[in-house]
């Protein structure tokens, strides 16, 4: 049972080895047609995206095997490489909360504020009764806040309900509470309700990850290591300044984040929306992570804040066998722990991308993966793949014809 050099193992070996990490030895779980048909309207086929693992990432001194679903060839290799370099990542996430809003019109701002002042306790206890199951689990409604917005045509009032959804993502639970509360607010204020719906923006609720990397881990040649650390820090500095670069920098982070979200059945659209709004919260789109180089201590320091409203129960998670398998592989973490691991994968992914683009560029790493997929395409058997990849990489501008020719040559020699 080893995850060492996982990429060199055959698919059969990998599956046998990974099974040691799964307590309820599920037969490799697939989404059956009948279940898929219940999940969506107008079901036809199940679209396959490859699932692999990041063999080890250390978060708060605990090692995780992380499932990742992605069609982008370099993502898992880069995340694994990044995680290996970074070592332990410190992650903090105190309480996962979400926010919803009830938006209404036909009131003055003074009336809307006064209504909250007079009714807040009553409204909160009403919502706690509606969400009694969540309250029993230690979560549920926490607070109600108010803001107003005006345009040329309308004055809008928004009551925000802060909510702890415990292990769930909470969209259904919160929307139910909001719709019930909206009717009550309408009766109590005489205002007109425009909508009651969860918001995917909650800028005060995020995971914080941090890592300190002794510079010698970057290269055994210390000069080269210093130089690389300086360039990574500069790349990070630049990404704080230019939204063109910040967008791509964050895309690299989301390569890792989304892959784990999909594997664990989480709503990656909600997280994407939340993350990019968070990246713009200061009025300009910025990079989520920052890297600093402390040349005196010879340490590269990485930090990132990222909102991750993820779940470990409910929604897709409870009905998708692969999502359940994924959570089991990660040791059935609680939602907070899962968010901490996902944030750490994002940071490792970002580190690997920066390291590559400020040094050799990413094409070199991609070339190996392209050569590998070409070798597989032309029918190389598992013991032929590595030698064929080596030959292809030594040849400029390889293509499938060349791969076929080289494979024939190898077999005949
Ligand atoms: C490619 O999918 C992601 C990168 O472009 C990220 C980055 O530039 O930081 C490599």
XYZ file of C-alpha atoms and ligand atoms in Angstrom:
423
model
C 0.000 0.000 0.000
C 1.825 3.048 -1.191
C 0.942 6.337 -2.757
C 4.618 6.976 -3.577
C 5.185 7.594 -7.262
C 1.453 7.131 -7.729
C 1.708 8.464 -11.270
C 4.002 5.573 -12.210
C 1.569 2.883 -11.015
C -0.904 1.145 -13.287
C -4.550 2.126 -12.876
C -5.193 -1.273 -11.260
C -2.369 -0.784 -8.730
C -3.598 2.728 -7.942
C -7.119 1.513 -7.258
C -5.852 -1.296 -5.024
C -3.615 1.090 -3.114
C -6.196 3.810 -2.700
C -8.711 1.292 -1.366
C -6.632 1.061 1.819
C -7.679 4.622 2.564
C -11.380 3.866 2.271
C -12.909 2.377 5.393
C -16.254 1.306 3.913
C -14.698 -0.501 0.997
C -17.212 0.662 -1.594
C -16.891 -0.961 -4.944
C -15.563 1.796 -7.091
C -18.705 3.924 -7.056
C -20.197 5.193 -10.260
C -23.243 7.301 -10.823
C -25.908 4.907 -12.085
C -28.220 6.024 -14.858
C -31.290 5.732 -12.648
C -29.811 8.026 -9.988
C -28.525 10.506 -12.567
C -31.987 10.659 -14.088
C -33.396 11.625 -10.697
C -30.861 14.394 -10.263
C -31.728 16.605 -13.224
C -34.419 17.302 -15.767
C -34.122 15.881 -19.313
C -31.251 13.516 -18.428
C -29.496 11.838 -21.356
C -25.950 10.725 -20.510
C -23.421 11.094 -17.734
C -20.503 13.228 -18.818
C -17.185 11.827 -17.602
C -14.352 13.958 -16.259
C -11.212 12.212 -14.989
C -10.783 11.856 -11.244
C -7.352 11.482 -9.669
C -5.717 12.179 -6.344
C -3.261 14.551 -4.850
C -1.402 11.880 -2.854
C -0.445 14.024 0.132
C -1.031 17.501 1.388
C -0.289 18.419 4.998
C -2.770 20.787 6.624
C -2.528 21.679 10.317
C -0.024 18.836 10.732
C -2.411 16.233 9.296
C -1.833 14.445 5.977
C -4.711 14.217 3.521
C -5.201 12.257 0.330
C -7.290 14.607 -1.801
C -9.560 13.573 -4.672
C -9.539 15.939 -7.648
C -11.785 15.977 -10.705
C -10.359 17.864 -13.643
C -9.877 17.591 -17.375
C -6.814 19.895 -17.376
C -3.725 17.669 -17.759
C -1.283 19.560 -15.526
C -3.519 20.365 -12.552
C -3.002 17.297 -10.353
C 0.709 17.055 -11.149
C 1.166 20.729 -10.240
C -0.868 20.471 -7.031
C 1.140 17.406 -5.944
C 4.390 19.178 -6.692
C 3.257 22.338 -4.881
C 2.053 20.412 -1.823
C 5.347 18.493 -1.622
C 7.345 21.733 -1.596
C 5.137 23.599 0.859
C 5.039 20.999 3.633
C 2.677 21.923 6.445
C 0.054 24.566 5.676
C -1.588 26.308 8.605
C -5.300 26.810 8.033
C -7.920 28.635 10.080
C -11.662 28.824 9.667
C -13.542 29.665 12.838
C -17.160 29.388 11.804
C -18.739 28.877 8.407
C -21.613 31.312 7.941
C -23.725 32.332 4.965
C -25.953 35.317 4.360
C -29.315 35.749 2.735
C -31.324 38.837 2.015
C -34.887 40.055 2.000
C -35.218 43.019 -0.299
C -38.184 45.338 -0.068
C -39.453 48.711 -1.225
C -42.193 51.164 -0.324
C -40.692 52.227 3.005
C -38.534 55.158 4.038
C -35.080 54.348 5.344
C -36.079 55.586 8.809
C -39.083 53.224 8.812
C -36.984 50.271 7.680
C -34.301 50.906 10.325
C -36.887 51.435 13.050
C -38.672 48.210 12.072
C -35.446 46.249 12.541
C -34.753 47.922 15.877
C -38.220 47.115 17.186
C -38.582 43.620 15.728
C -35.086 42.134 15.537
C -35.464 39.796 18.510
C -38.923 38.703 17.381
C -37.741 38.143 13.778
C -34.721 36.166 14.963
C -36.720 33.935 17.257
C -39.255 33.392 14.462
C -36.463 32.281 12.081
C -35.000 30.016 14.763
C -38.359 28.275 15.035
C -38.503 27.796 11.249
C -34.924 26.473 11.205
C -35.272 24.492 14.457
C -33.438 21.465 13.037
C -30.380 23.573 12.231
C -30.616 25.226 15.659
C -30.663 21.767 17.284
C -27.409 20.992 15.459
C -25.777 24.120 16.877
C -26.335 26.416 13.883
C -29.206 28.390 12.366
C -29.951 32.142 12.333
C -27.387 34.363 14.067
C -28.137 38.004 13.337
C -30.030 40.433 11.099
C -28.418 43.513 9.559
C -29.752 46.272 7.338
C -28.547 48.296 4.316
C -30.294 50.529 1.832
C -29.562 51.114 -1.855
C -31.043 53.735 -4.104
C -31.188 54.293 -7.833
C -32.859 57.110 -9.798
C -36.086 55.159 -9.630
C -36.205 53.245 -6.370
C -35.133 53.078 -2.783
C -34.416 49.457 -1.813
C -34.082 48.033 1.670
C -32.174 44.851 2.362
C -32.404 42.870 5.591
C -29.513 40.429 5.725
C -29.916 37.250 7.721
C -26.650 35.736 8.923
C -26.927 31.956 9.166
C -24.775 29.008 10.253
C -25.685 26.040 8.026
C -23.515 23.543 9.999
C -22.414 20.742 7.686
C -24.718 21.733 4.806
C -24.157 24.336 2.145
C -27.386 25.780 3.462
C -29.006 27.225 0.342
C -32.250 25.300 0.793
C -32.457 25.783 4.537
C -31.708 29.481 4.331
C -34.048 30.149 1.409
C -36.873 28.456 3.314
C -36.234 30.658 6.348
C -35.928 33.808 4.227
C -39.200 33.204 2.418
C -41.021 32.644 5.716
C -39.436 35.723 7.279
C -40.255 37.854 4.231
C -43.977 37.329 4.800
C -43.592 38.296 8.446
C -41.529 41.386 7.578
C -44.092 42.427 5.008
C -46.830 42.248 7.648
C -44.754 44.011 10.297
C -43.527 46.858 8.072
C -46.175 47.338 5.376
C -43.358 47.326 2.781
C -43.483 45.428 -0.516
C -41.254 42.359 -0.895
C -39.125 42.204 -4.049
C -37.293 38.972 -3.248
C -35.924 36.728 -0.521
C -32.826 34.776 -1.500
C -29.433 33.587 -0.327
C -26.428 35.717 -1.273
C -23.196 34.156 -2.508
C -21.213 37.111 -1.151
C -20.089 37.030 2.455
C -16.778 38.874 2.600
C -16.223 38.497 6.336
C -16.336 34.732 6.249
C -13.231 33.094 4.810
C -10.560 30.468 5.363
C -7.061 31.785 6.057
C -4.105 29.643 4.971
C -0.441 30.339 5.608
C 2.796 28.580 4.867
C 6.470 29.246 5.486
C 8.846 27.642 3.057
C 12.576 27.459 3.860
C 14.138 28.712 0.675
C 16.497 25.764 0.278
C 13.430 23.660 -0.577
C 13.206 25.559 -3.845
C 16.605 24.508 -5.131
C 19.719 22.876 -3.661
C 21.685 25.681 -5.266
C 21.038 28.460 -2.729
C 21.626 31.307 -5.171
C 19.088 29.862 -7.533
C 16.695 29.277 -4.642
C 16.976 32.921 -3.496
C 16.469 34.152 -7.014
C 13.374 31.995 -7.493
C 11.887 33.091 -4.152
C 12.413 36.738 -5.093
C 10.691 36.223 -8.435
C 7.720 34.428 -6.850
C 7.323 37.347 -4.424
C 7.495 39.814 -7.311
C 4.929 37.848 -9.297
C 2.656 38.047 -6.281
C 3.282 41.793 -5.895
C 2.418 42.338 -9.550
C -0.797 40.327 -9.240
C -1.971 42.778 -6.569
C -1.608 45.627 -9.061
C -2.867 44.451 -12.433
C -6.333 42.847 -12.746
C -5.237 41.165 -16.005
C -2.661 39.186 -14.085
C -4.772 38.877 -10.899
C -7.483 37.085 -12.892
C -5.062 34.470 -14.223
C -3.331 34.154 -10.843
C -6.720 33.392 -9.272
C -7.639 31.045 -12.112
C -4.599 28.998 -11.125
C -5.849 28.834 -7.524
C -9.315 27.801 -8.696
C -7.802 24.993 -10.815
C -7.150 23.187 -7.545
C -10.130 24.468 -5.579
C -12.728 23.553 -8.221
C -11.251 20.094 -8.767
C -11.805 19.212 -5.096
C -15.203 20.928 -5.011
C -16.390 18.805 -7.932
C -14.930 15.605 -6.444
C -16.756 16.230 -3.158
C -20.071 17.161 -4.820
C -19.926 20.806 -3.766
C -21.556 23.718 -5.554
C -18.504 25.074 -7.379
C -20.547 27.830 -9.106
C -21.461 29.252 -5.703
C -17.824 29.165 -4.606
C -16.607 30.683 -7.900
C -19.098 33.560 -7.579
C -18.187 34.056 -3.956
C -14.423 33.958 -4.578
C -14.369 36.481 -7.425
C -16.646 38.905 -5.574
C -14.314 38.525 -2.578
C -11.302 39.262 -4.804
C -12.961 42.571 -5.760
C -14.138 43.553 -2.307
C -11.780 46.532 -2.088
C -13.063 48.030 -5.331
C -10.461 46.482 -7.607
C -9.961 42.852 -8.590
C -6.922 41.496 -6.738
C -4.992 38.264 -6.365
C -6.313 36.152 -3.499
C -2.912 34.967 -2.356
C 0.280 36.809 -1.526
C 3.878 35.609 -1.342
C 6.606 37.468 0.537
C 10.274 36.715 0.614
C 12.129 37.272 3.880
C 15.692 37.192 2.622
C 17.197 37.500 6.125
C 15.438 34.392 7.332
C 15.650 32.832 3.856
C 11.938 32.028 3.967
C 9.203 32.346 1.401
C 5.891 33.098 3.101
C 2.578 32.392 1.415
C -0.819 33.614 2.632
C -4.316 33.468 1.287
C -7.825 34.335 2.441
C -10.562 32.583 0.495
C -14.296 32.213 1.077
C -15.301 28.541 0.896
C -18.926 27.918 1.798
C -18.646 24.138 1.367
C -20.721 21.256 2.653
C -20.283 17.651 3.706
C -23.986 16.746 3.730
C -27.087 17.561 1.690
C -27.635 18.417 -1.965
C -25.616 16.475 -4.536
C -23.319 15.159 -1.841
C -25.848 12.859 -0.288
C -26.909 11.226 -3.530
C -23.725 11.138 -5.593
C -21.733 7.982 -4.774
C -18.463 9.495 -5.996
C -18.874 12.526 -3.710
C -19.390 10.209 -0.742
C -16.369 8.150 -1.769
C -14.301 11.337 -2.007
C -15.235 12.482 1.472
C -14.466 9.039 2.829
C -11.039 9.187 1.171
C -10.365 12.442 2.998
C -11.335 10.849 6.337
C -14.898 12.224 6.406
C -13.921 15.745 7.448
C -16.360 18.264 8.871
C -17.225 21.166 6.550
C -14.743 23.483 8.278
C -11.912 20.979 7.924
C -12.851 20.308 4.294
C -12.728 24.036 3.560
C -9.285 24.248 5.181
C -7.964 21.433 2.992
C -9.478 22.919 -0.166
C -7.925 26.316 0.583
C -4.565 24.600 1.103
C -4.857 22.817 -2.243
C -5.549 26.220 -3.820
C -2.414 27.665 -2.237
C -0.276 24.686 -3.329
C -1.672 24.986 -6.864
C -0.885 28.704 -6.917
C 2.655 28.129 -5.644
C 3.332 25.500 -8.315
C 1.995 27.792 -11.060
C 4.062 30.798 -9.915
C 7.196 28.695 -9.519
C 6.803 27.413 -13.070
C 5.879 30.657 -14.801
C 8.714 32.722 -13.282
C 11.287 30.044 -14.134
C 10.972 27.500 -16.929
C 7.436 28.500 -18.027
C 4.503 26.118 -17.990
C 4.859 24.688 -21.464
C 7.810 22.508 -20.446
C 5.777 20.743 -17.762
C 2.809 20.453 -20.117
C 5.004 18.862 -22.749
C 5.583 15.809 -20.578
C 1.854 15.357 -20.054
C 1.097 15.916 -23.732
C 3.738 13.320 -24.664
C 2.194 10.922 -22.142
C -1.318 11.333 -23.504
C 0.025 10.936 -27.059
C 1.820 7.735 -26.037
C -1.438 6.396 -24.588
C -3.387 7.489 -27.673
C -1.117 5.530 -30.019
C -1.524 2.385 -27.941
C 1.644 2.229 -25.812
C 1.285 -0.380 -23.049
C 2.004 0.685 -19.468
C 5.667 -0.484 -19.589
C 6.144 1.266 -22.941
C 4.757 4.653 -21.929
C 7.739 6.009 -19.994
C 10.397 5.113 -22.594
C 8.186 6.467 -25.380
C 7.560 9.713 -23.465
C 11.334 10.065 -23.039
C 11.892 9.641 -26.789
C 9.087 12.066 -27.654
C 10.369 14.725 -25.253
C 13.774 14.516 -26.871
C 12.205 15.324 -30.253
C 11.047 18.794 -31.133
C 7.441 19.243 -32.317
C 6.195 15.721 -31.686
C 2.856 14.510 -33.063
C 0.843 11.301 -33.200
C 2.508 10.016 -36.390
C 5.928 10.400 -34.808
C 4.661 8.722 -31.628
C 3.386 5.777 -33.682
C 6.694 5.505 -35.588
C 8.755 5.657 -32.410
C 6.558 3.034 -30.755
C 6.987 0.688 -33.761
C 10.733 1.235 -33.641
C 10.834 0.513 -29.920
C 8.879 -2.687 -30.381
C 11.065 -3.888 -33.243
C 14.387 -3.169 -31.605
C -3.341 27.582 -16.091
O -4.497 26.773 -16.028
C -3.142 28.364 -14.809
C -1.976 29.355 -14.806
O -2.121 30.237 -15.899
C -2.045 30.099 -13.495
C -1.107 31.271 -13.391
O -0.729 31.849 -14.408
O -0.774 31.617 -12.230
C -0.659 28.641 -14.973
